[in-house]
XYZ file of N, CA and C in Angstrom:
672
model
N 0.838 -1.201 0.000
C 0.000 0.000 0.000
C 0.869 1.245 0.000
N 1.878 1.268 0.855
C 2.773 2.412 0.961
C 3.454 2.685 -0.380
N 3.926 1.589 -1.040
C 4.613 1.749 -2.328
C 3.664 2.284 -3.383
N 2.438 1.778 -3.419
C 1.477 2.217 -4.419
C 1.117 3.684 -4.229
N 0.944 4.080 -2.987
C 0.601 5.482 -2.721
C 1.764 6.396 -3.099
N 2.990 5.952 -2.838
C 4.156 6.771 -3.160
C 4.313 6.919 -4.664
N 4.100 5.808 -5.384
C 4.247 5.849 -6.832
C 3.166 6.723 -7.467
N 2.016 6.768 -6.858
C 0.915 7.567 -7.401
C 1.048 9.040 -7.025
N 2.059 9.350 -6.200
C 2.267 10.746 -5.826
C 1.320 11.212 -4.747
N 0.684 10.293 -4.025
C -0.266 10.662 -2.974
C 0.490 10.958 -1.689
N 0.000 11.882 -0.937
C 0.645 12.249 0.319
C 0.525 11.114 1.310
N 1.573 10.903 2.047
C 1.595 9.846 3.049
C 2.048 10.472 4.367
N 1.287 10.302 5.425
C 1.679 10.899 6.700
C 3.045 10.382 7.155
N 3.846 11.284 7.736
C 5.178 10.915 8.195
C 5.079 9.915 9.347
N 5.832 8.863 9.243
C 5.867 7.864 10.301
C 7.161 7.062 10.150
N 7.598 6.409 11.204
C 8.819 5.616 11.126
C 8.714 4.563 10.031
N 9.777 4.366 9.298
C 9.772 3.410 8.196
C 9.751 1.986 8.747
N 8.839 1.175 8.247
C 8.730 -0.198 8.719
C 9.863 -1.037 8.172
N 10.019 -2.228 8.745
C 11.071 -3.138 8.292
C 10.875 -3.502 6.836
N 9.606 -3.720 6.447
C 9.301 -4.082 5.066
C 9.730 -2.975 4.111
N 9.411 -1.730 4.449
C 9.779 -0.616 3.590
C 11.288 -0.432 3.528
N 11.951 -0.700 4.646
C 13.413 -0.592 4.672
C 14.038 -1.599 3.723
N 13.516 -2.831 3.747
C 14.036 -3.886 2.871
C 13.788 -3.531 1.405
N 12.571 -3.055 1.107
C 12.233 -2.673 -0.269
C 13.145 -1.554 -0.754
N 13.386 -0.566 0.105
C 14.240 0.559 -0.252
C 15.670 0.097 -0.501
N 16.145 -0.811 0.351
C 17.519 -1.330 0.183
C 17.660 -2.086 -1.133
N 16.665 -2.906 -1.444
C 16.708 -3.687 -2.681
C 16.712 -2.785 -3.907
N 15.955 -1.697 -3.851
C 15.924 -0.765 -4.976
C 17.269 -0.079 -5.165
N 17.918 0.276 -4.065
C 19.186 1.008 -4.140
C 20.371 0.111 -4.471
N 20.205 -1.207 -4.322
C 21.331 -2.133 -4.512
C 20.977 -3.263 -5.469
N 20.250 -2.928 -6.516
C 19.793 -3.955 -7.453
C 20.953 -4.722 -8.075
N 21.954 -3.998 -8.556
C 23.066 -4.650 -9.249
C 23.816 -5.595 -8.324
N 24.112 -5.134 -7.118
C 24.844 -5.969 -6.165
C 24.050 -7.228 -5.828
N 22.753 -7.098 -5.671
C 21.920 -8.244 -5.330
C 21.834 -9.233 -6.491
N 21.769 -8.714 -7.727
C 21.726 -9.599 -8.895
C 22.996 -10.429 -8.971
N 24.151 -9.771 -8.803
C 25.428 -10.513 -8.869
C 25.529 -11.513 -7.729
N 25.013 -11.147 -6.545
C 25.060 -12.057 -5.406
C 24.215 -13.298 -5.671
N 23.025 -13.104 -6.234
C 22.144 -14.239 -6.537
C 22.779 -15.139 -7.589
N 23.349 -14.524 -8.643
C 23.997 -15.336 -9.689
C 25.114 -16.158 -9.096
N 25.938 -15.527 -8.246
C 27.063 -16.240 -7.639
C 26.586 -17.375 -6.738
N 25.567 -17.101 -5.921
C 25.064 -18.129 -4.996
C 24.471 -19.319 -5.751
N 23.748 -19.023 -6.824
C 23.090 -20.094 -7.577
C 24.095 -20.911 -8.378
N 24.964 -20.210 -9.130
C 25.886 -20.922 -10.024
C 27.182 -21.328 -9.354
N 27.626 -20.565 -8.362
C 28.904 -20.863 -7.742
C 28.822 -21.694 -6.484
N 27.680 -21.672 -5.795
C 27.558 -22.397 -4.527
C 26.504 -23.500 -4.626
N 25.274 -23.110 -4.948
C 24.197 -24.095 -4.968
C 24.455 -25.182 -6.003
N 24.987 -24.776 -7.162
C 25.265 -25.746 -8.212
C 26.314 -26.752 -7.768
N 27.333 -26.239 -7.041
C 28.347 -27.142 -6.515
C 27.777 -28.123 -5.509
N 26.795 -27.657 -4.729
C 26.162 -28.547 -3.755
C 25.386 -29.671 -4.445
N 24.977 -29.435 -5.672
C 24.223 -30.439 -6.429
C 25.143 -31.327 -7.264
N 26.428 -31.363 -6.915
C 27.400 -32.109 -7.715
C 27.016 -33.582 -7.833
N 26.580 -34.161 -6.716
C 26.224 -35.577 -6.742
C 25.083 -35.841 -7.727
N 24.124 -34.920 -7.753
C 23.003 -35.064 -8.677
C 23.486 -34.995 -10.124
N 24.396 -34.054 -10.403
C 24.957 -33.952 -11.748
C 25.766 -35.186 -12.101
N 26.487 -35.703 -11.120
C 27.325 -36.879 -11.358
C 26.483 -38.079 -11.751
N 25.294 -38.155 -11.182
C 24.420 -39.297 -11.463
C 23.722 -39.143 -12.814
N 23.259 -37.935 -13.113
C 22.388 -37.740 -14.271
C 23.042 -37.078 -15.480
N 24.290 -36.619 -15.351
C 24.938 -35.968 -16.486
C 26.321 -36.567 -16.699
N 26.549 -37.120 -17.858
C 27.814 -37.781 -18.145
C 29.042 -36.915 -17.965
N 29.048 -35.633 -18.444
C 30.273 -34.825 -18.331
C 30.653 -34.459 -16.899
N 29.716 -34.580 -15.964
C 30.001 -34.152 -14.592
C 30.798 -35.211 -13.856
N 32.033 -35.395 -14.243
C 32.908 -36.369 -13.615
C 34.067 -35.659 -12.927
N 34.851 -36.419 -12.181
C 35.981 -35.833 -11.481
C 37.009 -35.221 -12.420
N 37.050 -35.688 -13.669
C 38.056 -35.220 -14.612
C 37.701 -33.884 -15.246
N 36.558 -33.313 -14.921
C 36.163 -32.049 -15.534
C 35.786 -31.031 -14.464
N 35.724 -29.780 -14.886
C 35.257 -28.703 -14.014
C 33.946 -28.168 -14.576
N 32.983 -29.065 -14.778
C 31.726 -28.681 -15.406
C 30.998 -27.604 -14.607
N 31.000 -27.738 -13.281
C 30.265 -26.758 -12.475
C 30.877 -25.362 -12.602
N 32.207 -25.279 -12.668
C 32.862 -23.975 -12.873
C 32.513 -23.407 -14.248
N 32.502 -24.291 -15.238
C 32.172 -23.877 -16.602
C 30.761 -23.284 -16.653
N 29.806 -23.993 -16.051
C 28.421 -23.513 -16.035
C 28.325 -22.203 -15.259
N 29.048 -22.119 -14.147
C 29.004 -20.917 -13.323
C 29.490 -19.681 -14.062
N 30.630 -19.803 -14.742
C 31.190 -18.654 -15.455
C 30.289 -18.225 -16.600
N 29.796 -19.178 -17.373
C 28.948 -18.819 -18.505
C 27.616 -18.246 -18.041
N 27.099 -18.730 -16.924
C 25.849 -18.174 -16.389
C 26.042 -16.726 -15.988
N 27.160 -16.444 -15.305
C 27.424 -15.065 -14.902
C 27.636 -14.166 -16.125
N 28.283 -14.711 -17.152
C 28.533 -13.938 -18.372
C 27.220 -13.583 -19.075
N 26.355 -14.577 -19.249
C 25.110 -14.349 -19.984
C 24.127 -13.491 -19.189
N 23.879 -13.878 -17.939
C 22.933 -13.117 -17.123
C 23.476 -11.719 -16.848
N 24.797 -11.639 -16.579
C 25.402 -10.333 -16.322
C 25.305 -9.422 -17.524
N 25.511 -9.973 -18.725
C 25.403 -9.164 -19.937
C 23.994 -8.630 -20.141
N 23.018 -9.481 -19.898
C 21.622 -9.041 -20.029
C 21.282 -7.963 -19.002
N 21.862 -8.094 -17.806
C 21.589 -7.104 -16.757
C 22.200 -5.745 -17.126
N 23.400 -5.763 -17.702
C 24.036 -4.518 -18.140
C 23.185 -3.844 -19.212
N 22.684 -4.633 -20.160
C 21.832 -4.080 -21.208
C 20.554 -3.501 -20.619
N 19.995 -4.190 -19.645
C 18.759 -3.701 -19.026
C 18.997 -2.382 -18.294
N 20.126 -2.281 -17.587
C 20.426 -1.068 -16.836
C 20.846 0.081 -17.755
N 21.418 -0.267 -18.915
C 21.840 0.762 -19.852
C 22.990 1.617 -19.340
N 23.904 0.999 -18.572
C 24.986 1.779 -17.949
C 26.355 1.449 -18.527
N 26.393 0.839 -19.732
C 27.688 0.433 -20.262
C 28.567 1.614 -20.669
N 27.963 2.788 -20.857
C 28.750 3.967 -21.213
C 29.014 4.884 -20.022
N 28.603 4.459 -18.859
C 28.794 5.289 -17.667
C 30.274 5.373 -17.304
N 30.720 6.533 -16.900
C 32.102 6.703 -16.475
C 33.087 6.712 -17.634
N 34.349 6.567 -17.298
C 35.415 6.587 -18.290
C 36.461 5.540 -17.931
N 36.890 4.779 -18.921
C 37.889 3.734 -18.707
C 39.257 4.241 -19.142
N 40.205 4.196 -18.211
C 41.578 4.583 -18.516
C 42.422 3.324 -18.731
N 43.641 3.525 -19.232
C 44.519 2.385 -19.460
C 44.821 1.627 -18.177
N 45.055 2.350 -17.084
C 45.341 1.711 -15.807
C 44.181 0.877 -15.300
N 42.961 1.377 -15.487
C 41.772 0.643 -15.051
C 41.609 -0.646 -15.851
N 41.837 -0.559 -17.168
C 41.716 -1.740 -18.022
C 42.748 -2.788 -17.624
N 43.982 -2.348 -17.355
C 45.030 -3.281 -16.952
C 44.701 -3.943 -15.610
N 44.167 -3.157 -14.671
C 43.799 -3.714 -13.368
C 42.683 -4.738 -13.505
N 41.691 -4.431 -14.344
C 40.592 -5.370 -14.566
C 41.094 -6.629 -15.264
N 41.988 -6.452 -16.241
C 42.558 -7.594 -16.946
C 43.372 -8.468 -15.986
N 44.140 -7.834 -15.122
C 44.935 -8.584 -14.143
C 44.039 -9.387 -13.206
N 42.936 -8.788 -12.793
C 41.997 -9.489 -11.919
C 41.405 -10.706 -12.610
N 40.992 -10.525 -13.878
C 40.386 -11.633 -14.623
C 41.394 -12.752 -14.885
N 42.622 -12.373 -15.250
C 43.658 -13.372 -15.521
C 44.003 -14.150 -14.255
N 44.125 -13.442 -13.147
C 44.436 -14.108 -11.874
C 43.329 -15.086 -11.483
N 42.090 -14.668 -11.657
C 40.968 -15.542 -11.300
C 40.925 -16.776 -12.199
N 41.120 -16.571 -13.507
C 41.124 -17.710 -14.424
C 42.288 -18.648 -14.171
N 43.480 -18.072 -13.889
C 44.651 -18.894 -13.591
C 44.426 -19.726 -12.330
N 43.754 -19.138 -11.353
C 43.475 -19.860 -10.111
C 42.619 -21.098 -10.375
N 41.621 -20.961 -11.244
C 40.763 -22.103 -11.557
C 41.557 -23.215 -12.244
N 42.414 -22.827 -13.207
C 43.211 -23.824 -13.913
C 44.202 -24.526 -13.000
N 44.872 -23.760 -12.136
C 45.844 -24.339 -11.217
C 45.162 -25.238 -10.183
N 43.959 -24.841 -9.755
C 43.212 -25.686 -8.819
C 42.837 -27.019 -9.452
N 42.513 -26.973 -10.734
C 42.173 -28.216 -11.428
C 43.378 -29.156 -11.468
N 44.565 -28.606 -11.752
C 45.784 -29.423 -11.752
C 46.052 -29.968 -10.353
N 45.882 -29.099 -9.350
C 46.102 -29.534 -7.969
C 45.158 -30.659 -7.582
N 43.918 -30.545 -8.034
C 42.933 -31.594 -7.737
C 43.332 -32.910 -8.375
N 43.802 -32.843 -9.598
C 44.204 -34.059 -10.295
C 45.441 -34.698 -9.665
N 46.326 -33.877 -9.129
C 47.583 -34.397 -8.588
C 47.476 -34.819 -7.125
N 46.824 -33.999 -6.315
C 46.849 -34.250 -4.869
C 45.473 -34.449 -4.245
N 44.418 -34.507 -5.044
C 43.093 -34.719 -4.476
C 42.426 -33.417 -4.071
N 41.188 -33.537 -3.625
C 40.382 -32.347 -3.374
C 40.716 -31.634 -2.076
N 41.198 -32.339 -1.052
C 41.373 -31.737 0.256
C 42.419 -30.634 0.256
N 43.536 -30.866 -0.412
C 44.634 -29.898 -0.383
C 44.248 -28.584 -1.057
N 43.719 -28.671 -2.291
C 43.394 -27.422 -2.990
C 42.193 -26.730 -2.352
N 41.301 -27.502 -1.709
C 40.164 -26.889 -1.019
C 40.635 -26.028 0.145
N 41.603 -26.526 0.893
C 42.136 -25.776 2.030
C 42.805 -24.488 1.555
N 43.655 -24.591 0.545
C 44.340 -23.401 0.026
C 43.330 -22.422 -0.579
N 42.415 -22.953 -1.363
C 41.444 -22.119 -2.070
C 40.537 -21.375 -1.090
N 40.213 -22.015 0.016
C 39.293 -21.415 0.983
C 39.986 -20.479 1.964
N 41.314 -20.521 2.013
C 42.045 -19.687 2.967
C 42.650 -18.452 2.307
N 42.091 -18.046 1.166
C 42.649 -16.893 0.440
C 42.423 -15.581 1.184
N 41.625 -15.614 2.252
C 41.364 -14.387 3.009
C 42.652 -13.758 3.502
N 43.585 -14.583 3.999
C 44.833 -14.061 4.559
C 45.721 -13.418 3.490
N 46.109 -14.125 2.421
C 46.941 -13.465 1.408
C 46.228 -12.302 0.723
N 44.911 -12.386 0.599
C 44.168 -11.291 -0.022
C 44.253 -10.030 0.833
N 44.158 -10.194 2.144
C 44.265 -9.048 3.054
C 45.669 -8.449 3.001
N 46.688 -9.313 2.948
C 48.075 -8.840 2.891
C 48.322 -8.068 1.593
N 47.841 -8.619 0.476
C 48.018 -7.956 -0.820
C 47.269 -6.623 -0.851
N 46.073 -6.591 -0.268
C 45.286 -5.349 -0.246
C 46.007 -4.259 0.541
N 46.636 -4.646 1.644
C 47.386 -3.669 2.442
C 48.574 -3.142 1.656
N 49.294 -4.055 0.973
C 50.486 -3.652 0.229
C 50.145 -2.888 -1.051
N 49.097 -3.315 -1.739
C 48.782 -2.755 -3.054
C 47.876 -1.534 -2.973
N 46.879 -1.585 -2.080
C 45.870 -0.528 -2.020
C 46.003 0.358 -0.790
N 46.984 0.039 0.056
C 47.144 0.749 1.329
C 45.872 0.659 2.169
N 45.228 -0.492 2.090
C 43.989 -0.697 2.851
C 44.292 -0.757 4.349
N 43.382 -0.245 5.140
C 43.536 -0.269 6.592
C 42.724 -1.431 7.162
N 43.415 -2.364 7.762
C 42.771 -3.541 8.349
C 42.929 -3.472 9.857
N 41.826 -3.511 10.571
C 41.875 -3.429 12.036
C 42.342 -4.753 12.633
N 42.723 -4.707 13.905
C 43.206 -5.924 14.562
C 42.090 -6.960 14.690
N 40.857 -6.500 14.815
C 39.744 -7.455 14.889
C 39.536 -8.154 13.547
N 39.765 -7.425 12.458
C 39.661 -8.051 11.131
C 40.783 -9.064 10.912
N 42.009 -8.709 11.362
C 43.111 -9.675 11.267
C 42.800 -10.922 12.092
N 42.208 -10.718 13.277
C 41.853 -11.858 14.124
C 40.823 -12.744 13.431
N 39.855 -12.114 12.755
C 38.856 -12.887 12.023
C 39.467 -13.678 10.889
N 40.421 -13.063 10.180
C 41.107 -13.755 9.086
C 41.853 -14.979 9.615
N 42.573 -14.798 10.720
C 43.341 -15.907 11.286
C 42.424 -17.020 11.791
N 41.280 -16.657 12.333
C 40.325 -17.672 12.793
C 39.829 -18.527 11.632
N 39.580 -17.883 10.491
C 39.137 -18.624 9.309
C 40.218 -19.609 8.868
N 41.476 -19.143 8.824
C 42.578 -19.998 8.387
C 42.785 -21.158 9.349
N 42.758 -20.868 10.635
C 42.930 -21.936 11.640
C 41.798 -22.950 11.543
N 40.584 -22.463 11.364
C 39.445 -23.370 11.234
C 39.577 -24.296 10.043
N 40.114 -23.763 8.941
C 40.313 -24.594 7.751
C 41.411 -25.625 7.971
N 42.481 -25.224 8.651
C 43.575 -26.158 8.915
C 43.124 -27.304 9.828
N 42.198 -27.003 10.726
C 41.692 -28.037 11.633
C 40.970 -29.138 10.860
N 40.389 -28.780 9.722
C 39.668 -29.789 8.936
C 40.588 -30.868 8.386
N 41.892 -30.588 8.357
C 42.831 -31.580 7.843
C 42.965 -32.756 8.808
N 42.744 -32.506 10.099
C 42.955 -33.555 11.108
C 42.084 -34.782 10.845
N 40.761 -34.626 10.661
C 39.965 -35.832 10.367
C 39.991 -36.234 8.893
N 40.525 -35.340 8.038
C 40.552 -35.623 6.599
C 41.974 -35.441 6.059
N 42.858 -36.371 6.310
C 44.235 -36.224 5.846
C 44.320 -36.173 4.323
N 45.329 -35.470 3.838
C 45.532 -35.332 2.406
C 46.062 -36.649 1.840
N 45.363 -37.172 0.845
C 45.777 -38.409 0.185
C 46.007 -38.104 -1.293
N 47.256 -37.840 -1.667
C 47.535 -37.447 -3.061
C 47.233 -38.561 -4.050
N 46.684 -38.157 -5.203
C 46.438 -39.115 -6.284
C 47.728 -39.452 -7.009
N 48.533 -38.416 -7.280
C 49.782 -38.605 -8.015
C 50.941 -37.964 -7.263
N 51.245 -36.700 -7.579
C 52.375 -36.013 -6.966
C 51.904 -35.025 -5.907
N 52.281 -35.255 -4.671
C 51.911 -34.335 -3.592
C 52.608 -32.985 -3.776
N 53.888 -33.005 -4.149
C 54.654 -31.770 -4.308
C 54.057 -30.895 -5.405
N 53.748 -31.483 -6.548
C 53.167 -30.732 -7.662
C 51.779 -30.219 -7.292
N 51.002 -31.051 -6.597
C 49.686 -30.619 -6.156
C 49.760 -29.492 -5.146
N 50.732 -29.587 -4.227
C 50.921 -28.536 -3.216
C 51.317 -27.221 -3.880
N 52.240 -27.297 -4.842
C 52.728 -26.088 -5.522
C 51.620 -25.399 -6.300
N 50.882 -26.166 -7.090
C 49.804 -25.558 -7.888
C 48.679 -25.032 -7.000
N 48.427 -25.704 -5.887
C 47.406 -25.218 -4.945
C 47.817 -23.882 -4.349
N 49.087 -23.783 -3.942
C 49.573 -22.554 -3.315
C 49.575 -21.391 -4.306
N 50.066 -21.640 -5.519
C 50.107 -20.569 -6.527
C 48.694 -20.186 -6.957
N 47.821 -21.184 -7.103
C 46.434 -20.894 -7.459
C 45.741 -20.062 -6.399
N 46.018 -20.373 -5.140
C 45.441 -19.598 -4.043
C 45.944 -18.160 -4.063
N 47.229 -17.986 -4.365
C 47.802 -16.641 -4.440
C 47.181 -15.846 -5.583
N 46.955 -16.511 -6.707
C 46.310 -15.839 -7.851
C 44.894 -15.405 -7.502
N 44.160 -16.281 -6.847
C 42.792 -15.939 -6.461
C 42.783 -14.778 -5.474
N 43.715 -14.818 -4.526
C 43.797 -13.743 -3.535
C 44.103 -12.403 -4.193
N 44.964 -12.413 -5.229
C 45.336 -11.167 -5.902
C 44.199 -10.611 -6.749
N 43.286 -11.468 -7.192
C 42.214 -11.000 -8.079
C 41.288 -10.005 -7.386
N 41.095 -10.141 -6.068
C 40.183 -9.243 -5.350
C 40.740 -7.824 -5.208
N 41.995 -7.646 -4.748
C 42.539 -6.273 -4.695
C 42.627 -5.615 -6.071
N 42.933 -6.400 -7.111
C 42.972 -5.822 -8.456
C 41.592 -5.321 -8.864
N 40.537 -6.053 -8.476
C 39.177 -5.595 -8.777
C 38.881 -4.273 -8.084
N 39.290 -4.176 -6.826
C 39.068 -2.939 -6.080
C 39.878 -1.790 -6.670
N 41.043 -2.103 -7.219
C 41.896 -1.070 -7.801
C 41.218 -0.385 -8.984
N 40.371 -1.137 -9.702
C 39.653 -0.544 -10.843
C 38.886 0.693 -10.393
N 38.208 0.600 -9.258
C 37.380 1.707 -8.795
C 38.203 2.776 -8.093
N 39.352 2.384 -7.542
C 40.226 3.403 -6.960
C 40.825 4.284 -8.056
N 41.261 3.652 -9.143
C 41.850 4.416 -10.245
C 40.813 5.270 -10.968
N 39.559 4.830 -10.914
C 38.506 5.575 -11.601
C 37.583 6.310 -10.665
N 38.125 6.756 -9.520
C 37.287 7.415 -8.513
C 36.612 8.671 -9.067
N 37.298 9.380 -9.959
C 36.734 10.633 -10.488
C 35.762 10.392 -11.636
N 35.811 9.208 -12.228
C 34.923 8.905 -13.366
C 34.553 7.424 -13.324
N 33.886 7.046 -12.268
C 33.608 5.633 -12.016
C 32.695 5.013 -13.069
N 33.078 3.841 -13.566
C 32.141 3.086 -14.414
C 31.109 2.412 -13.525
N 30.074 1.847 -14.105
C 29.069 1.166 -13.315
C 29.631 -0.160 -12.795
N 29.190 -0.557 -11.616
C 29.670 -1.813 -11.037
C 29.289 -3.002 -11.903
N 28.067 -2.991 -12.459
C 27.622 -4.123 -13.255
C 28.452 -4.275 -14.528
N 28.882 -3.146 -15.109
C 29.707 -3.219 -16.322
C 31.091 -3.751 -15.983
N 31.661 -3.307 -14.869
C 32.978 -3.792 -14.457
C 32.935 -5.287 -14.161
N 31.868 -5.731 -13.505
C 31.721 -7.171 -13.212
C 31.584 -7.969 -14.496
N 30.808 -7.453 -15.409
C 30.591 -8.164 -16.673
C 31.892 -8.291 -17.457
N 32.649 -7.206 -17.580
C 33.918 -7.257 -18.309
C 34.917 -8.170 -17.604
N 34.930 -8.152 -16.279
C 35.823 -9.043 -15.538
C 35.498 -10.485 -15.783
């Protein structure tokens, strides 16, 4: 009722905003961020949770492939492209050479991380690369401080360390059992994790370099 009256231009008596109106207002102001979050959750998380279902009913979904990653990236590309067209913000802001290089570096690092993780999985099994891949919070924070001069509080550092310690604890009941070469799997896992960690500060650098002429977030995500 409140939304309909507001859209019709009818006067509405002043009163504290309800929780429902607050949520509606937030969703309107953050449409792009919410769209990308939903795409990521559906294609990057929920789809992975359905791996067993894919393994049973789809031939390509085997251990030797990264089908779920493939579907996730293409889903984000297609849906993200349609969202950019709908918003009509592809010409917003100005792209400089430094911004393009930072975005390219972020995309290359992210893609390299996926490829290196696949090699690590083939060589040393899923446990090793999962631990490295999930603990990127620490190297990402270090790179952000060095590259972007980001300020990280001691409570944030404590949270990062808690995440890393929690992941390391998972090794105790699930020891690493390499399929082939443990050393090669360890190396590719570590380098892949470093690449993934670097992709986040490079993404943030795009908007730091373009602070005076920011492109739209949805366009930057789509190009990345």
